[in-house]
Every structure is written in structure tokens, then in C-alpha cells.
Coordinates of C-alpha atoms in Angstrom, one line a residue:
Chain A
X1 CA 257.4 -7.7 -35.1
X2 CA 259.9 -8.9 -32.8
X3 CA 259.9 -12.4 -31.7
X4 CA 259.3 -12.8 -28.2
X5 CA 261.7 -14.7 -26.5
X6 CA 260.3 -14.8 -22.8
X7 CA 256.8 -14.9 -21.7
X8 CA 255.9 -14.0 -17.9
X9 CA 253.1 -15.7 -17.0
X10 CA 250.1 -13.5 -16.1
X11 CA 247.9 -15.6 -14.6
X12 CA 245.8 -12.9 -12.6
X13 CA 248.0 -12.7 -9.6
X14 CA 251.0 -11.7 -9.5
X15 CA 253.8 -8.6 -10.4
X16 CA 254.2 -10.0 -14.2
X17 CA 254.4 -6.2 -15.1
X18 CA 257.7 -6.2 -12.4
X19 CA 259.3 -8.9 -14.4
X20 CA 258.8 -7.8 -17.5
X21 CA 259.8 -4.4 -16.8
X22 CA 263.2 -6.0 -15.3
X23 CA 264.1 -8.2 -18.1
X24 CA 263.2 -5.6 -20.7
X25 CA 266.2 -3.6 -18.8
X26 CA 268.1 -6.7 -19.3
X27 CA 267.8 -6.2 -22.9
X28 CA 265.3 -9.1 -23.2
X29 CA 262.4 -9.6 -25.6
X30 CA 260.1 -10.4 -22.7
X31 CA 256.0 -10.1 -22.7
X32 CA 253.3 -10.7 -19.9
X33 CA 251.0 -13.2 -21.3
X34 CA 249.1 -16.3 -20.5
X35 CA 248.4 -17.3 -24.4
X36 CA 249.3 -21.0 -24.7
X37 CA 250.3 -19.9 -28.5
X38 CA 252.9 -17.7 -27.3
X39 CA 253.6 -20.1 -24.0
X40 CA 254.7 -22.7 -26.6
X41 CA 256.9 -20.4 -29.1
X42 CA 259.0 -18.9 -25.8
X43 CA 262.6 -19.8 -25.4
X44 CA 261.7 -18.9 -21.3
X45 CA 258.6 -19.1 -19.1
X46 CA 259.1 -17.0 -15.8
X47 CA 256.5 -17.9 -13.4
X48 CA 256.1 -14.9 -11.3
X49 CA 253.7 -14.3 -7.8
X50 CA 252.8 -12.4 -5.2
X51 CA 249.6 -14.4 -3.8
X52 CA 248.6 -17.4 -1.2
X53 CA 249.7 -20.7 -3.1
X54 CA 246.1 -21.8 -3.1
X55 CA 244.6 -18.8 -4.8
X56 CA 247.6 -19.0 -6.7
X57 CA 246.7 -22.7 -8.4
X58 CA 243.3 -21.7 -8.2
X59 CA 243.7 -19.4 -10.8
X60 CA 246.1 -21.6 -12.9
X61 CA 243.2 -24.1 -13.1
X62 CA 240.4 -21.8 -13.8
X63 CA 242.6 -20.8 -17.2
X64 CA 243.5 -24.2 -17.6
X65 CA 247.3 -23.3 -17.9
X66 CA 248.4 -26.6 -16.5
X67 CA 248.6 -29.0 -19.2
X68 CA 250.3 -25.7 -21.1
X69 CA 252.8 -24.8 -18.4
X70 CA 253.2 -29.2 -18.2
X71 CA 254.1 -29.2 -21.8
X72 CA 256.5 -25.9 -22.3
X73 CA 258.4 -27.7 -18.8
X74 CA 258.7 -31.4 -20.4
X75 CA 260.4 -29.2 -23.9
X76 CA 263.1 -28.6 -21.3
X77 CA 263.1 -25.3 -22.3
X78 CA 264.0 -22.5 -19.2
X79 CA 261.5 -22.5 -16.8
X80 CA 262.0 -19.7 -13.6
X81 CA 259.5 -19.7 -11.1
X82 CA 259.9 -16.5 -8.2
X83 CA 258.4 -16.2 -5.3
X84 CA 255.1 -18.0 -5.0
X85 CA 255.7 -19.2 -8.7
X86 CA 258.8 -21.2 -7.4
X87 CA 256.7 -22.3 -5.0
X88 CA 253.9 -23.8 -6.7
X89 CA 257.0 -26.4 -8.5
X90 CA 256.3 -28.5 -4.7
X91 CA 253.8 -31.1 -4.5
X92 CA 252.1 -29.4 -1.8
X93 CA 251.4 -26.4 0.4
X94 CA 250.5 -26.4 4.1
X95 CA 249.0 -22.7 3.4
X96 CA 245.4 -21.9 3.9
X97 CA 245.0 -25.4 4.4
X98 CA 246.6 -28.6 1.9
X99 CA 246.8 -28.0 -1.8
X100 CA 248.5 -30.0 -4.6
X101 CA 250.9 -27.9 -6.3
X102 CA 252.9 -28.6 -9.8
X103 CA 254.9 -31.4 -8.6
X104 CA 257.8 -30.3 -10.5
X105 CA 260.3 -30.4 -7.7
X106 CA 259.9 -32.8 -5.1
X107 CA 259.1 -31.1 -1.7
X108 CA 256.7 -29.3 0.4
X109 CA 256.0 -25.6 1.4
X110 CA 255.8 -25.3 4.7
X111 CA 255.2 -22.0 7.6
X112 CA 259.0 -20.6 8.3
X113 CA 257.7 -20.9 11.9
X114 CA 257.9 -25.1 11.7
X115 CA 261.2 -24.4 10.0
X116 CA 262.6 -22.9 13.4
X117 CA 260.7 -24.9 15.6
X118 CA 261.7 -28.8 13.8
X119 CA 265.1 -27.5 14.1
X120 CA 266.3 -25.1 17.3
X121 CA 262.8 -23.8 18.6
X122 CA 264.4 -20.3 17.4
X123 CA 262.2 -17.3 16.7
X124 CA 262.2 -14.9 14.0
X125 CA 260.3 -12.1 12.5
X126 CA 257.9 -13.7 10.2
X127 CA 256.8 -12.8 7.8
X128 CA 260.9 -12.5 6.4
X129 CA 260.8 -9.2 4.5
X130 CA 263.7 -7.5 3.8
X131 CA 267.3 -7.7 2.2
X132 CA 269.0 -10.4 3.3
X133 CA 272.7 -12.1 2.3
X134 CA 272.5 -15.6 0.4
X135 CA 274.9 -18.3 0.3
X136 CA 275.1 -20.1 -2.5
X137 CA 275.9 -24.4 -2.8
X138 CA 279.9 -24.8 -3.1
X139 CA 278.7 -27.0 -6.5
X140 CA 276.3 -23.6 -7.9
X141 CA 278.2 -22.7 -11.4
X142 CA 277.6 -19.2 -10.7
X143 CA 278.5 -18.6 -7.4
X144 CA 281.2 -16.8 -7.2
X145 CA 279.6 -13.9 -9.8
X146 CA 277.2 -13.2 -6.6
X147 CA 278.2 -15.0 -3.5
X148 CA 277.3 -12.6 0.0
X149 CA 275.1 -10.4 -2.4
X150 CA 271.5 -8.7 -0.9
X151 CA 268.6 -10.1 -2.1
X152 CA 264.8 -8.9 -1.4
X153 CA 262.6 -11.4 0.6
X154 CA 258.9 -11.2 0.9
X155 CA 257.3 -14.4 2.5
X156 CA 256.2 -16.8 5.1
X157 CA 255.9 -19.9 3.8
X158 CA 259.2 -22.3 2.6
X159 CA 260.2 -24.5 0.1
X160 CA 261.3 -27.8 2.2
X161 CA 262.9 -30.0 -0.2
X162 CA 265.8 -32.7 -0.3
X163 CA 268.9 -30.6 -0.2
X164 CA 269.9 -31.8 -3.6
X165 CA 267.8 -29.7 -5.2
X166 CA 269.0 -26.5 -3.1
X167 CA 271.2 -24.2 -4.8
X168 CA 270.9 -21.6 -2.0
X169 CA 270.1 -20.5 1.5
X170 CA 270.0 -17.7 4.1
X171 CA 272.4 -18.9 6.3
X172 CA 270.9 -19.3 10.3
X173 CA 272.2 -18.1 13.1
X174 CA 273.4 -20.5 16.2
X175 CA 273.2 -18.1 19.2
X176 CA 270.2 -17.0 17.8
X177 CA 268.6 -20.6 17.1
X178 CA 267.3 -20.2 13.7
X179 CA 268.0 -22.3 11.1
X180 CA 268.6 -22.0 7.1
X181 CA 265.9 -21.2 4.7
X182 CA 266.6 -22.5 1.4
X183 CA 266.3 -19.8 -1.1
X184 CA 267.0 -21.4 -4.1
X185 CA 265.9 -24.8 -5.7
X186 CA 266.7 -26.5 -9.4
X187 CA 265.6 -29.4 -10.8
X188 CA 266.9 -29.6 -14.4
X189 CA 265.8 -26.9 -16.3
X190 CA 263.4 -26.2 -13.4
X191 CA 264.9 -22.9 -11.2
X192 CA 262.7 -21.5 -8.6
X193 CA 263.9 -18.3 -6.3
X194 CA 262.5 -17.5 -2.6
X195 CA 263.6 -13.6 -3.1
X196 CA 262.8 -11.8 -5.4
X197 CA 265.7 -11.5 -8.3
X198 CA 263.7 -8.5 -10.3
X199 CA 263.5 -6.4 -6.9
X200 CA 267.4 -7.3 -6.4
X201 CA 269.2 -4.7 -8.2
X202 CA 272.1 -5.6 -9.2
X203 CA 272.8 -8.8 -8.0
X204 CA 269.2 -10.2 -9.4
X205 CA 270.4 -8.6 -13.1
X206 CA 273.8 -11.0 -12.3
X207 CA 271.7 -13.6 -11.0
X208 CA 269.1 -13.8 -14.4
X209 CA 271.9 -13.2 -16.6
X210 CA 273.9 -16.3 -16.2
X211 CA 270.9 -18.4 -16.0
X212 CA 270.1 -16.5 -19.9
X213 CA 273.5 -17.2 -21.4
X214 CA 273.2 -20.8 -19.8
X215 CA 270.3 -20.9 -22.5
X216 CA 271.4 -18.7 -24.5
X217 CA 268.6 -16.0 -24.7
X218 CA 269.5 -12.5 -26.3
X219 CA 270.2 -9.9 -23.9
X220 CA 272.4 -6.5 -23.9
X221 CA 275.5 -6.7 -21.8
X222 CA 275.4 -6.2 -18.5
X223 CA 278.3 -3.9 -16.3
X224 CA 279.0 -6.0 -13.8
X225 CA 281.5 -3.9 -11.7
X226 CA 280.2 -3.2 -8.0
X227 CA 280.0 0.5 -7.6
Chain B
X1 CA 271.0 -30.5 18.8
X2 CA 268.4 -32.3 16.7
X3 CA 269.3 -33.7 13.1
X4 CA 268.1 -31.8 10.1
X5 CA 269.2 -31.9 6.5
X6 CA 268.8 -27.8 7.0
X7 CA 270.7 -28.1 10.6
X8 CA 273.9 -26.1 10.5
X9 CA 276.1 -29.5 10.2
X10 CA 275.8 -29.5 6.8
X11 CA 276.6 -25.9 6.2
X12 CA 280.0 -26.5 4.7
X13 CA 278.3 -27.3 1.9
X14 CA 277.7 -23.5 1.1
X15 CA 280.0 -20.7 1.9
X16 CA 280.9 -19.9 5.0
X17 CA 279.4 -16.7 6.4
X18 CA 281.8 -15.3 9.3
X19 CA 281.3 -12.1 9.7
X20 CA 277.4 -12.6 9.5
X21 CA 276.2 -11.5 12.9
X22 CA 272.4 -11.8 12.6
X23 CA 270.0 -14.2 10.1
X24 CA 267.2 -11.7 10.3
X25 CA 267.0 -9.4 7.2
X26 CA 268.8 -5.7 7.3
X27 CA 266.9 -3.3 8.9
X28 CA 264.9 -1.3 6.3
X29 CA 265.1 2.3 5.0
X30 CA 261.8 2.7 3.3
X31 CA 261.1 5.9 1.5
X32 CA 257.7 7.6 1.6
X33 CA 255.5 8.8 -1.3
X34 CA 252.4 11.5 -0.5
X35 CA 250.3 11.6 -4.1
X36 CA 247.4 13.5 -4.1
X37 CA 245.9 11.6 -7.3
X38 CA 248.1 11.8 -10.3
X39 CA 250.6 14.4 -8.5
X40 CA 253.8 13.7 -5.0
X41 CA 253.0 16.6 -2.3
X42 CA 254.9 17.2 0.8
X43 CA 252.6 16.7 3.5
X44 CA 252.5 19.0 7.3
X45 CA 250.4 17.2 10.0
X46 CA 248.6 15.2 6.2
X47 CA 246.2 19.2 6.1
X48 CA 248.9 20.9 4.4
X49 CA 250.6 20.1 1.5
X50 CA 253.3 21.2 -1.0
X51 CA 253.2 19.7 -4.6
X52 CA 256.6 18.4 -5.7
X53 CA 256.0 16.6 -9.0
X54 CA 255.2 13.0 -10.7
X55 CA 255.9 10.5 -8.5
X56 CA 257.7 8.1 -11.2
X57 CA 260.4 10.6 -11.1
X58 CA 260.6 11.2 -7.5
X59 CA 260.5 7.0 -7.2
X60 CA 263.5 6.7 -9.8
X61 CA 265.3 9.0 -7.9
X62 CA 264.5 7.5 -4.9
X63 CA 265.7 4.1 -6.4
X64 CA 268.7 5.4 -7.9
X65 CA 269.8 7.1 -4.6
X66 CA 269.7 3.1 -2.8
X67 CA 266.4 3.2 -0.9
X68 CA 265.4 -0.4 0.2
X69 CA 261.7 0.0 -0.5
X70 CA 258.9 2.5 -1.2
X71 CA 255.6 3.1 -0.1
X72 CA 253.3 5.0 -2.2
X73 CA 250.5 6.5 -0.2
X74 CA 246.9 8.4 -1.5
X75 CA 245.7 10.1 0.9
X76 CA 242.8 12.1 -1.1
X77 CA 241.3 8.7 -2.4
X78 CA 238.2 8.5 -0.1
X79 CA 235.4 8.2 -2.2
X80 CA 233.3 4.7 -2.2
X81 CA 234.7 3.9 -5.1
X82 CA 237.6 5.9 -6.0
X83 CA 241.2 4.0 -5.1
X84 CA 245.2 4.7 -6.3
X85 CA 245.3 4.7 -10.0
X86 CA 247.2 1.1 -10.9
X87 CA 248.2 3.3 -13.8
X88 CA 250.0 5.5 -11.8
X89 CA 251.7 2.1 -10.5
X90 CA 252.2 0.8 -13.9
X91 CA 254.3 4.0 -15.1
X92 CA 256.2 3.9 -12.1
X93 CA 257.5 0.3 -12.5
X94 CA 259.0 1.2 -15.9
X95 CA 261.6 3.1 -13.7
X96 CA 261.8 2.0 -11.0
X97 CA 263.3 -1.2 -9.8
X98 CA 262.3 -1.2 -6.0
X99 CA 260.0 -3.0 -3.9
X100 CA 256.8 -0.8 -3.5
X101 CA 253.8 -1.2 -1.2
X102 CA 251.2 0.8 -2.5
X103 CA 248.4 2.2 -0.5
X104 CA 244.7 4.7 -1.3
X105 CA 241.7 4.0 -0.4
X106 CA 242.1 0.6 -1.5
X107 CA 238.2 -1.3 -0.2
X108 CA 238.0 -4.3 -2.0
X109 CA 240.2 -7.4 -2.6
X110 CA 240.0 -6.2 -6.6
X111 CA 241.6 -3.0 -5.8
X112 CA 244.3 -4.7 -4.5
X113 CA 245.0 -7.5 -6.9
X114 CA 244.5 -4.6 -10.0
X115 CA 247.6 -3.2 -8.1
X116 CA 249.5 -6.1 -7.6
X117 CA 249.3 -6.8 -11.3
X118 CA 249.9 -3.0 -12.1
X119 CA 253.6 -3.2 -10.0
X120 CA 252.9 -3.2 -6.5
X121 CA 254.6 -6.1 -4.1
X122 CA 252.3 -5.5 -1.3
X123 CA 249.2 -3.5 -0.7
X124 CA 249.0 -1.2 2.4
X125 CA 245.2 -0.6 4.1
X126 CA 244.2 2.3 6.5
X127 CA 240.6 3.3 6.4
X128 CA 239.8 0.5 4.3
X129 CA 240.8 -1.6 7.9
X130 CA 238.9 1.0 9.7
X131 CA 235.4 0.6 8.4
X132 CA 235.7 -3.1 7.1
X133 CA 238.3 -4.8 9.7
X134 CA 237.7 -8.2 8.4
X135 CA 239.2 -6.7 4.6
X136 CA 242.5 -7.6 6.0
X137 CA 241.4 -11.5 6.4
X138 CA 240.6 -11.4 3.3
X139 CA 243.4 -9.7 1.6
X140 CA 246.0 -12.3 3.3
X141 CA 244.0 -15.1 2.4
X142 CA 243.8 -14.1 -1.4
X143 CA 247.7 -12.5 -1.7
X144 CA 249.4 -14.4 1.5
X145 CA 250.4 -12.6 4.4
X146 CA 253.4 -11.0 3.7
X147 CA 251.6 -8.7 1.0
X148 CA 249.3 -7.2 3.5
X149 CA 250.8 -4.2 5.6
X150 CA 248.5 -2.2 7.8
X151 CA 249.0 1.5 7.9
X152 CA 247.6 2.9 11.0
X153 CA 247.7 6.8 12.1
X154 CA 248.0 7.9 15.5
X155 CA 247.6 10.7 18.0
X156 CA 248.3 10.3 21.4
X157 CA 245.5 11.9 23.7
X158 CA 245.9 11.5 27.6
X159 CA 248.7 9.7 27.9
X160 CA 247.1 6.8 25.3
X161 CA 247.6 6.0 21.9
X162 CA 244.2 6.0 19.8
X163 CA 243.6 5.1 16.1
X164 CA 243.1 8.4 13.9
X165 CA 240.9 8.6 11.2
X166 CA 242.9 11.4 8.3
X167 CA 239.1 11.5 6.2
X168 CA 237.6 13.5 9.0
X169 CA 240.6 14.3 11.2
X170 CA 239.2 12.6 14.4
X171 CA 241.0 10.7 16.8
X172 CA 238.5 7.6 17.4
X173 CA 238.0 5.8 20.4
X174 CA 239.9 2.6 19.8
X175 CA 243.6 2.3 21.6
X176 CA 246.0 1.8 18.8
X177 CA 248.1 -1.6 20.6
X178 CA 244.3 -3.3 21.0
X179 CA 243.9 -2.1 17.1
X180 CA 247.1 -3.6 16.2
X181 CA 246.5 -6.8 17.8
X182 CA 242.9 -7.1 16.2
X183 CA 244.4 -6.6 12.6
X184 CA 247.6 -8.9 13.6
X185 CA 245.0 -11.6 14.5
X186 CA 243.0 -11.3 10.6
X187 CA 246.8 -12.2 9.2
X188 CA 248.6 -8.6 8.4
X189 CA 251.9 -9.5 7.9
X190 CA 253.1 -6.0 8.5
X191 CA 252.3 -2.3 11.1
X192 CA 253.7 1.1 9.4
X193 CA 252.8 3.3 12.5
X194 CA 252.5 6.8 11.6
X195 CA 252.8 9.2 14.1
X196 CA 250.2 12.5 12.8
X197 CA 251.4 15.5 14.9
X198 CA 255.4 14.3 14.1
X199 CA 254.3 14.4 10.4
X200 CA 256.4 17.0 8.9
X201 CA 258.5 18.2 11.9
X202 CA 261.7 16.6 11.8
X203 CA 262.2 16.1 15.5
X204 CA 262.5 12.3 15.8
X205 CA 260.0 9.6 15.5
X206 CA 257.3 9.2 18.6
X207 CA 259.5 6.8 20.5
X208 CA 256.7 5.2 23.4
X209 CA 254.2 4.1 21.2
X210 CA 257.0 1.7 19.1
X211 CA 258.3 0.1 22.4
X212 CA 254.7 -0.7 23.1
X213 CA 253.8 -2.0 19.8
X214 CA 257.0 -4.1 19.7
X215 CA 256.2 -6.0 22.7
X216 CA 252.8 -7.5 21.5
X217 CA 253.0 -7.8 17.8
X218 CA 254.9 -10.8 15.9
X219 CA 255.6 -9.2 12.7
X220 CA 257.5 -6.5 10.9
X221 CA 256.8 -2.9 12.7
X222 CA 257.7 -0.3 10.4
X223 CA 258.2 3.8 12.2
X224 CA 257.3 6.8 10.4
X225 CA 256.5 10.5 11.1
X226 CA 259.0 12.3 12.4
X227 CA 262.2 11.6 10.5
X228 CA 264.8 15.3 10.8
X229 CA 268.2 13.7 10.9
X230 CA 270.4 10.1 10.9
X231 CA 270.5 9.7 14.9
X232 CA 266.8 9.8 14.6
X233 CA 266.5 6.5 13.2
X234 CA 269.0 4.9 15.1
X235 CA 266.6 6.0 18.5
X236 CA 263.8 4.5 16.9
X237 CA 265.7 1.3 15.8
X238 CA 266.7 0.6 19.4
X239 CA 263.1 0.6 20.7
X240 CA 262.9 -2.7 17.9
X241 CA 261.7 -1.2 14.6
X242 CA 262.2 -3.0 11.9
X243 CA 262.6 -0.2 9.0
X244 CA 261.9 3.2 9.4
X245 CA 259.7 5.4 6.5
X246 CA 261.0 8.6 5.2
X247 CA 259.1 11.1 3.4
X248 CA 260.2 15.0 3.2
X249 CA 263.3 14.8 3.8
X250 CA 264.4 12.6 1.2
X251 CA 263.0 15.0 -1.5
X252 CA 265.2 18.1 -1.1
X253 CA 268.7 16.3 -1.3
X254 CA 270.5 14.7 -3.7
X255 CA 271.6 11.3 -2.5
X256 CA 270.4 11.4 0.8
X257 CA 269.1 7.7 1.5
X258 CA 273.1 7.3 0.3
X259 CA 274.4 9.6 3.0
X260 CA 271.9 8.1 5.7
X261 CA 272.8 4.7 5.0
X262 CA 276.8 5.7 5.2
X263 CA 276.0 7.3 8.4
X264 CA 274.0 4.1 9.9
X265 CA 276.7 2.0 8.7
X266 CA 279.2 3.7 10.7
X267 CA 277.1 3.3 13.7
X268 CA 276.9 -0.9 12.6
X269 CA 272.7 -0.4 12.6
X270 CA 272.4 -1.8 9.4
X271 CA 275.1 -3.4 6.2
X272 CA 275.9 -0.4 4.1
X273 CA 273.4 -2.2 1.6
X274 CA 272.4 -3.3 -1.7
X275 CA 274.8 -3.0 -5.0
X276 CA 273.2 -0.5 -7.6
X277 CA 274.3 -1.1 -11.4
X278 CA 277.6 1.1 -11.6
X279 CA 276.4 2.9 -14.6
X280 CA 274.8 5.1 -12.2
X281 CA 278.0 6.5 -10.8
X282 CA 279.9 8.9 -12.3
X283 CA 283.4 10.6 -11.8
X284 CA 284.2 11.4 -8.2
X285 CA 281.5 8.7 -6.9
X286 CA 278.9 11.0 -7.7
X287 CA 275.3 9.9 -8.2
X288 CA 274.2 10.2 -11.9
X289 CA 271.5 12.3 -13.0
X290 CA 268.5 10.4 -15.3
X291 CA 269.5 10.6 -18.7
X292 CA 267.6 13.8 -20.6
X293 CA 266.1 10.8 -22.8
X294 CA 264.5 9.3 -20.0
X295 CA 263.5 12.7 -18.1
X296 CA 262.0 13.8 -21.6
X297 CA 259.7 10.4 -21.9
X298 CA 258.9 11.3 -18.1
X299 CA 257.2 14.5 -19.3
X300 CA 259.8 15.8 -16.6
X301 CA 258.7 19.6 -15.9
X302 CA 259.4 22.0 -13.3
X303 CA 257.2 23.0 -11.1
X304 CA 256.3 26.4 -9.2
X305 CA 256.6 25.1 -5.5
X306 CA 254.0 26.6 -3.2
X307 CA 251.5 25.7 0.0
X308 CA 248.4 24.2 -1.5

């Protein structure tokens, strides 16, 4: 059997077969599981979701996967969260009413509308879906692999947080009036991502490959050349 | 201008993005998928249709050739409790690395979240919305807005725009912008408007009823039915669209999301796009064909083409 170095959380919502399916083309030994056993013996956790954030603790509750998801993070072990899963790291979420998240990162998740609104009173299309360029934080070690890249978006909600913990954003637009959405947060060994890295093509495979060698999980080498 | 920590003084932080015209998102070319249950068809006005093969193929092609999204539609999933197979979603995920919204007779919240977990980023709803409108409340409230896309046919009959129902090929009473603003109210986070009798023409997408849409609903308005040729899209993209779906004629050309995207980027509609790994292009910048490996653990076959 081979050991399993990467466990995506399946936790009843959310595209853990996605994942999985990407980092196995990464060359990873990843599985979809929600087994504290296997939790525990992974060298990574990816958090995955596509789901409101209070159906999405909901069901982390009902399985009792915090105390397990609590544990693998304190280890300091790799722990990615995407999409909703990054957002559940906040203490709280303004959708579908207040719930407590993780806590892991300090910060709420808030509508992008309030986003626009506390800053410019701009308007955009919301939900954000779609490609859209990054920019990384002049102090993010792998910048310069992916700076001005695509990624996918799918949401309406934000992760409003101090800006040290922002790696990332989707730069606003003045004669337009809308502001910058963080995209990208890290606390430690904490990394959450807005877009979606495993929808991202090429620049998501650059993106989860520096954050693997940065913890040295097996993978095959990647061509990195732009087309 | 107010102070924010996310206000634009602090953006030397990050790199600077000059030649950045716009924050919203690229505008989207999405690429359409008829199944009829296990098999793709090529649908004419959704009564006639032409099988093309397995739709994991046709999707990894579709990736491969740099479409921004897919949307896999079954159309012949109408019984009470038949839906699209999540393994059909499942075995296209192995292949395929783009963002699909998947749609069939999908009823119940369960459907949904079985095809969610199978692969799919976003669940589309037609009839389902039609006989149960209040499915859509609770499909956003369970997977969040931005998962929930409502696909909504129409036919235009007297100078309005009414809701058509594809199960029994009737054009109902209700006008398709009071429709749209109904299911925009119960949280759909996006509109693919499907224009029926531009199905499978290739004369250009059904310009009117876009403008009208655009003007009352909030969120992403996607155009399909329609698609012949390049300038088509950049018509429809002026009246506001956000994306435009593609279906038939993206099946009978090699490359051709490639050679639409080139052509829109000319035109400065859209950023010539995403970066695709470059193991996929061969000598002369050509397009690589899947591997004989791959097509082989496909069950790739040939098939007979003819009108069903």
C-alpha cells in the first residue's frame, strides 16, 4: 500500500473528488477522506468547499471533525483551505446569518457587496465568477513564479482580515470604484485561497507546488514553461 | 476617499497592475455539453439530435483546447426520480481540469450535493425551478449562491419573451424578465439564457432578450443558442453578457475555443486567457492529441455519426 501523504477532507460538501483528482496529476499521494486515523498520519490536510459557510460547519460538527482538524493544525503540519474551506479558518461569517467559524485566522467573512460599499460605494457583478488576475504581497516567497497569472473565482462572500495575514488580492479598480478583494490569507502553516488553485490550470499546479516543496511532500516535476 | 486597510493607498504593497483596465473577471467562453444519459449529442431546436461520443473525451478536449468553463446539460432526465449520473461527473473529473456546472433533471437539494461531491462546482436547474421555484432558495442556502445557476429556455411569441418548458415543448405563460427576477429574488447567483429556435443555427445569439435581462438582474447573465462565428459573441457581449455558451460548434474543430479566443483578443473583448501546462503543445504550436494511453483507458471508440 502506498502511504498517503495528503488527505482532502470530505466532509459531505464540497469538490474533494476535484482536488484529489488535481494533486494526483501533481504526482501526489492524495485521498478524499474524513477518517481521523488517516487525518492524523497526513503530511497535508486540504480543506476543500463549494457550500454556504453555515452548512459548511454544520456538517463539520455533525462528524465531529473539529477537535481532529484542531489537532492535525496545532502539529503544524500543512494545512490548505480553498474556497469556503479557507473560509471557515475566520472566526465568523455574516452568511445566512452569524456563525462561529474555526478561528484559525483572525477575521471575518463578509458579502463582497459591504466590501465595495465601506470603501468607494462601487458596484460589481456579484457573485465574482470567473478568471481573474492576482497580485501577490511584494514579501509572498513565491511571487514571482506566478505574479499577473488567471485564477478561477466562484464566490460572494470575503475573507476580511488584518492585512498581515494577506498574501494576495484582486487588485480594484479606481474609475470604476471597487476596491481589493483579498484572495489569499496565511497564518503559519495555515494557507487559505479565495479561487480556486485546482480549477487554475497551470498557474494553480505552480501555485500548490511551491507551497509542497515548502513542506516537502513527494510530487513529480512539474514543466513550468508558459506555452 | 475613506480610509481602509483594503483602500488602494496601500496597494504598493503588492505589484502594481498597469495595464489592468477592469477589476471585474474576463468575460467567459463557456463550452456546452448535450448528454442524453451516458452519451454527448449535437442538439437542432433540443428535438433533433446527433450522437458524438462520451462526454469525458469531448470535456478533455474541450479543456485541452483553453475553454474557461463547461456546462454539462441532460436534457432526457425527466423522470421523478431519474437525475445526471454523478458517475458520469466523477469520470469526467479524472480528465478534465475545468470548472463544470452540471445540470439534469436535478429536483432535490441531494441531487445536487451527490454532484457537487462527484466534480461539479455549481449545479444548473431548469424544470426543477419550473415546477418547484422555491428549489432554488434552497439550493443557495445549502451550497451558497455562487453554486446555483438557473438555466432558463426561451421562445419569443408576440413580440414577448416567455419561459419554455423542453419536457413537453410548450411555451408557458410566464414572461421570461418576470421569471428571472423571481429566481434572482430566491438567491441564483447565475442566468444561462438559452434561446430554443437559435439552438443549432449558427446565426448569432437572440440579441433583445440579453439587453432586457441585463438591465434588471444583478448577477452573472450567461448567452447561449445561437453561436456560428467569432463576431457573434462580440454582438452579444456588447448588449452586457457576461460569458457566452458554446455547443456544436466547438465539436467539429480542432482547437477552436483557441482560435476564438485569438480572435476576441484581437478585438480587446477579453485577455487572450488562462496558461495551459506546455506539455500540451507540440512542434509548430500545435495542440496535442490525448495520449493513446489515456484514449485507451477512455474506452475511446468511433462512432457512426447519424440523425437520431
Amino acid at each position: 500500500m502506498i502511504a498517503i501523504d495528503i488527505v482532502v477532507l470530505d466532509y459531505g460538501l464540497g469538490n474533494a473528488n476535484s482536488v484529489v483528482s488535481f494533486l494526483k496529476s501533481l504526482g501526489c499521494h492524495a485521498i478524499a477522506s474524513s477518517d481521523p486515523k488517516q487525518i492524523e498520519s497526513a503530511k497535508a490536510l486540504f480543506i476543500p468547499g463549494v457550500g454556504a459557510f453555515n452548512s459548511g460547519m454544520a456538517k463539520l460538527e455533525e462528524q465531529n471533525l473539529i477537535p481532529v482538524l484542531q489537532t492535525f493544525r496545532d502539529s503544524g503540519a500543512l494545512v490548505v483551505g480553498v474556497c469556503l474551506g479557507m473560509q471557515m479558518f475566520a472566526q465568523s461569517s455574516h452568511e445566512n446569518g452569524n456563525t462561529e467559524g474555526l478561528g484559525w485566522i483572525p477575521g471575518e467573512v463578509c458579502h463582497l457587496q459591504s466590501l465595495d460599499a465601506d470603501v468607494n460605494q462601487g458596484e460589481r457583478r456579484i457573485p465574482h465568477i470567473g478568471w481573474n488576475r492576482v497580485s501577490w504581497h511584494q514579501g509572498c516567497e513565491w511571487r514571482h513564479v506566478i505574479d499577473g497569472d488567471m485564477f478561477y473565482f466562484n464566490h460572494s462572500y470575503y475573507f476580511r482580515c488584518d492585512e498581515t495575514y494577506v498574501l494576495a488580492q484582486v487588485p480594484g479598480n479606481q474609475e470604476q470604484r471597487l476596491a481589493n478583494i483579498p484572495c489569499a490569507v496565511r497564518k503559519d502553516n495555515v494557507v487559505g485561497f479565495q479561487f480556486h488553485p485546482e480549477k487554475s490550470q497551470l498557474a494553480g499546479k505552480k501555485l500548490i507546488v511551491q507551497l509542497l516543496d515548502e513542506y516537502q511532500i513527494e510530487r513529480k516535476p512539474l514543466c513550468l514553461n508558459h506555452p | 476617499m475613506p480610509e481602509s486597510p483594503l483602500g488602494d493607498e496601500k496597494v504598493p504593497e503588492f505589484t502594481a497592475e498597469s495595464e489592468r483596465s477592469s477589476a471585474e473577471p474576463s468575460k467567459r467562453l463557456i463550452g456546452k455539453i448535450l448528454v442524453n444519459g451516458s452519451l454527448a449529442v449535437q442538439s437542432k431546436h433540443f428535438n433533433q439530435y446527433l450522437p458524438l461520443g462520451k462526454p469525458r473525451i469531448i470535456a478533455a478536449y474541450l479543456d485541452q483546447w483553453g475553454v474557461d468553463e463547461i456546462l454539462i446539460v441532460d436534457r432526457c432526465a425527466r423522470g421523478a426520480d431519474t437525475h445526471i449520473d454523478p458517475a458520469l461527473i466523477a469520470s469526467v473529473v479524472e480528465t478534465c481540469r475545468a470548472p463544470l456546472t452540471v445540470g439534469g433533471g436535478i429536483k432535490k437539494v441531494e441531487h445536487a450535493l451527490a454532484l457537487v461531491k462527484a466534480g461539479a462546482d455549481r449545479v444548473a436547474i431548469n424544470s426543477g425551478a419550473i415546477d418547484h421555484p422555491l428549489l432554488m432558495k434552497q439550493l443557495a442556502n445549502t451550497l451558497g449562491e455562487q453554486a446555483v445557476v438557473a438555466l432558463v429556455d426561451v421562445m419569443q411569441v408576440a413580440g414577448e419573451y416567455r419561459v419554455y418548458d423542453y419536457r413537453e415543448n410548450k411555451i408557458l405563460g410566464t414572461n421570461v424578465v418576470d421569471w428571472c427576477e423571481q429566481l434572482q429574488g430566491y438567491g441564483v447567483g447565475e442566468f444561462v439564457i438559452n434561446a430554443v429556435n437559435r439552438d443549432g443555427e449558427g446565426k448569432g445569439y437572440e440579441l433583445p432578450v440579453y439587453q432586457k435581462l441585463r438591465d434588471v438582474l444583478k448577477v452573472p447573465l450567461i448567452a447561449s443558442g445561437g453561436y456560428g462565428e467569432p463576431k457573434h459573441i462580440s454582438d452579444v457581449l456588447h448588449r452586457g453578457v457576461d460569458g457566452v455558451a458554446i455547443g456544436n460548434s466547438l465539436h467539429y474543430s480542432e482547437h477552436s475555443m483557441s482560435t476564438i479566443k485569438a480572435k476576441l483578443a484581437r478585438q480587446d473583448i477579453r485577455q487572450a486567457g488562462i496558461a495551459y501546462e506546455s506539455e500540451q503543445i507540440g512542434h509548430f504550436g500545435r495542440l496535442l492529441k490525448l495520449d493513446d494511453e489515456t484514449l485507451a483507458h477512455m474506452l475511446y471508440q468511433k462512432r457512426e455519426k447519424c440523425w437520431l
